[in-house]
Amino acid sequence: MPNSYYSRIAAFQREWKQSVIVRTPLALSIAAGGRSRGADAFGILMYHRVTDAVRGYPFPTLNVTPQRFRSQLQGLLDRGHQAWPLRRALDAHTAGEAIPRNVFVVTFDDGYANNFTQAFPILRELGIPATIFIATAYLDTNEPFPFEDWTPAGLDGVPADSWRPLTTDECHAMLDSGIIELGAHTHTHTPYRHQPDPFREDLEKSMRILCERFGYHDLTFAFPFGKRHHGLAGPTMYPAARQAGVLCALTTENELVCPDSNPYDWGRFTVCQGDTGATISAKLNGWYSFIRDGWRGIRRRTRAIGTKTT
């Protein structure tokens, strides 16, 4: 069969999986309320791109449209959630203070220009603080990120703000508002799998640039790609981040942040276009973690049974 057939099947499978991930926590939340696990934990949200769809091209990857972005955040506020700056959550955690279960933190990875042109006005209007983790090698450049996976990026007729990196001036404008902070995302966004030394050097370079341009002497940080099982975060990598001097190191693991957690290994919930205020609230209430942990338990038991029968 032609490759296009298999591509459509793969796309359908991805969409089906994402639909299940998004909708199942909501259904359980409606049926049974909040999980006890969420009572002493809070959630960090991870966005990347905030831009409109471009007619005639595939929907941008890792994207939420401005309209949906506003709806998601307003939906959380309407449900009694409150937004904290990342540093406030870190300070409370360090001091051993209880963080209310309805707290959420907003973060962005990479440093897309649309974080300024599209997301920032909405954040300012709603009074929601956020941290933008920037891959500093691409500040002030007018080319797509080298790790960009949206093929229309950079093509004629595709709005530049849907793919270009932030500028220094745009960052300063957001910092002046008082609701936006910048964080490090390494300099080159290279996937250093189980390579803590070159990773630390890349991170330290980005820290120097953020200090020189924006006056930061202490920085938060998020791992590029950020999956533990890929060796891009976790115990082989976060000691290097700590040595570099950042205040935290966030992963891309979809999980709540608990009082006894290590701030150099905190997870974040990926927010997608299919999410609503209700589905994100269900994640913050602990249902995503409940489903994930249950599925992992089933897989472990299945493997154990398979081992015994071979």
Phi, psi and omega in degrees: 000155182293154181300328181299327179296312180294327177297319179293321178297315180297319179296318178299317180297319178297316181295319179296315179299316181295322179298317179297315180300320184284315191274326185298315177301324179295315181299317180292324179296317179295320184286324191230359180080198184283151175279146178297332180298333180279354186291332182238028182222159176230172183235146175250131180261143180239119172247165172233283185255140174229097184206159178285157172296151180252120184303131177090359181232159177300153178300135182303143179287153178047046188235146169232131180291154179305318180298315179292322178302312178299316182297319179298310183291318178298322178298322177293316178298318180297334180268010175090006176282152178232140183266130176245149168295151179303319183295325178297318178296319178297316181297317180295318179297315180297323181279356181075019180276147179290134175257122183306145185293343181269007182281142169222156180237138180255130176226157175230142177252149170092309181102053176285145178301329181291348170298328177273311187285330185245309185284318185302314178301325180288317177301316180296317180298318182273352181070034183255121178284159180205158174243132178250118180269120191249132169276101196292339180298340189249004173302136175068014175264159182239036176235154176300151174305141178300335179265008179300130180247010176262106190300330178289349182304128178090352180284151174299137180091350176261121183308130183299326182293349177279349183217340187286155176284163176295158171256163177300317180298320179296321178296316179298320180298321178288320179298324180297338181288335181086355180253353181246134171240153176257146175229168181273146178223032192067174181277313188254353181063032179283136177282089181277088181284115179052038179233073187296327184290306177295329175299313181297320179297319179294318178296316181296325177295317179295324179296320179297318181295316180294328176291314182294319185274329188233001174079015179283129175248348171222136190227147166272166187211147172229133179294132169297138182067304161068024177263131181295314187290349174268359182075018181261355175206191176089192191296336178278347187243323187292334174301326179292323177295319178298317179297327179293336175104011177284160185279336181201171177215106185269141178263187173247021177283131181281090182203156177287162176257118183261161184302328183265012184281158179272118182296351174266012180213030180286141177268172178215148176270121174292129178256130181240174182299329181285348180285149172236175174303324181291316182290323178293320177301321178297321177296315181294335178275002171102000185286326178298314181296323178298314180294315181299313182294323177295318179295319178297321178297318178298316180297319179297316180294322179295316178297320181296318179297317179298323179292321182291331184270357180260000000 
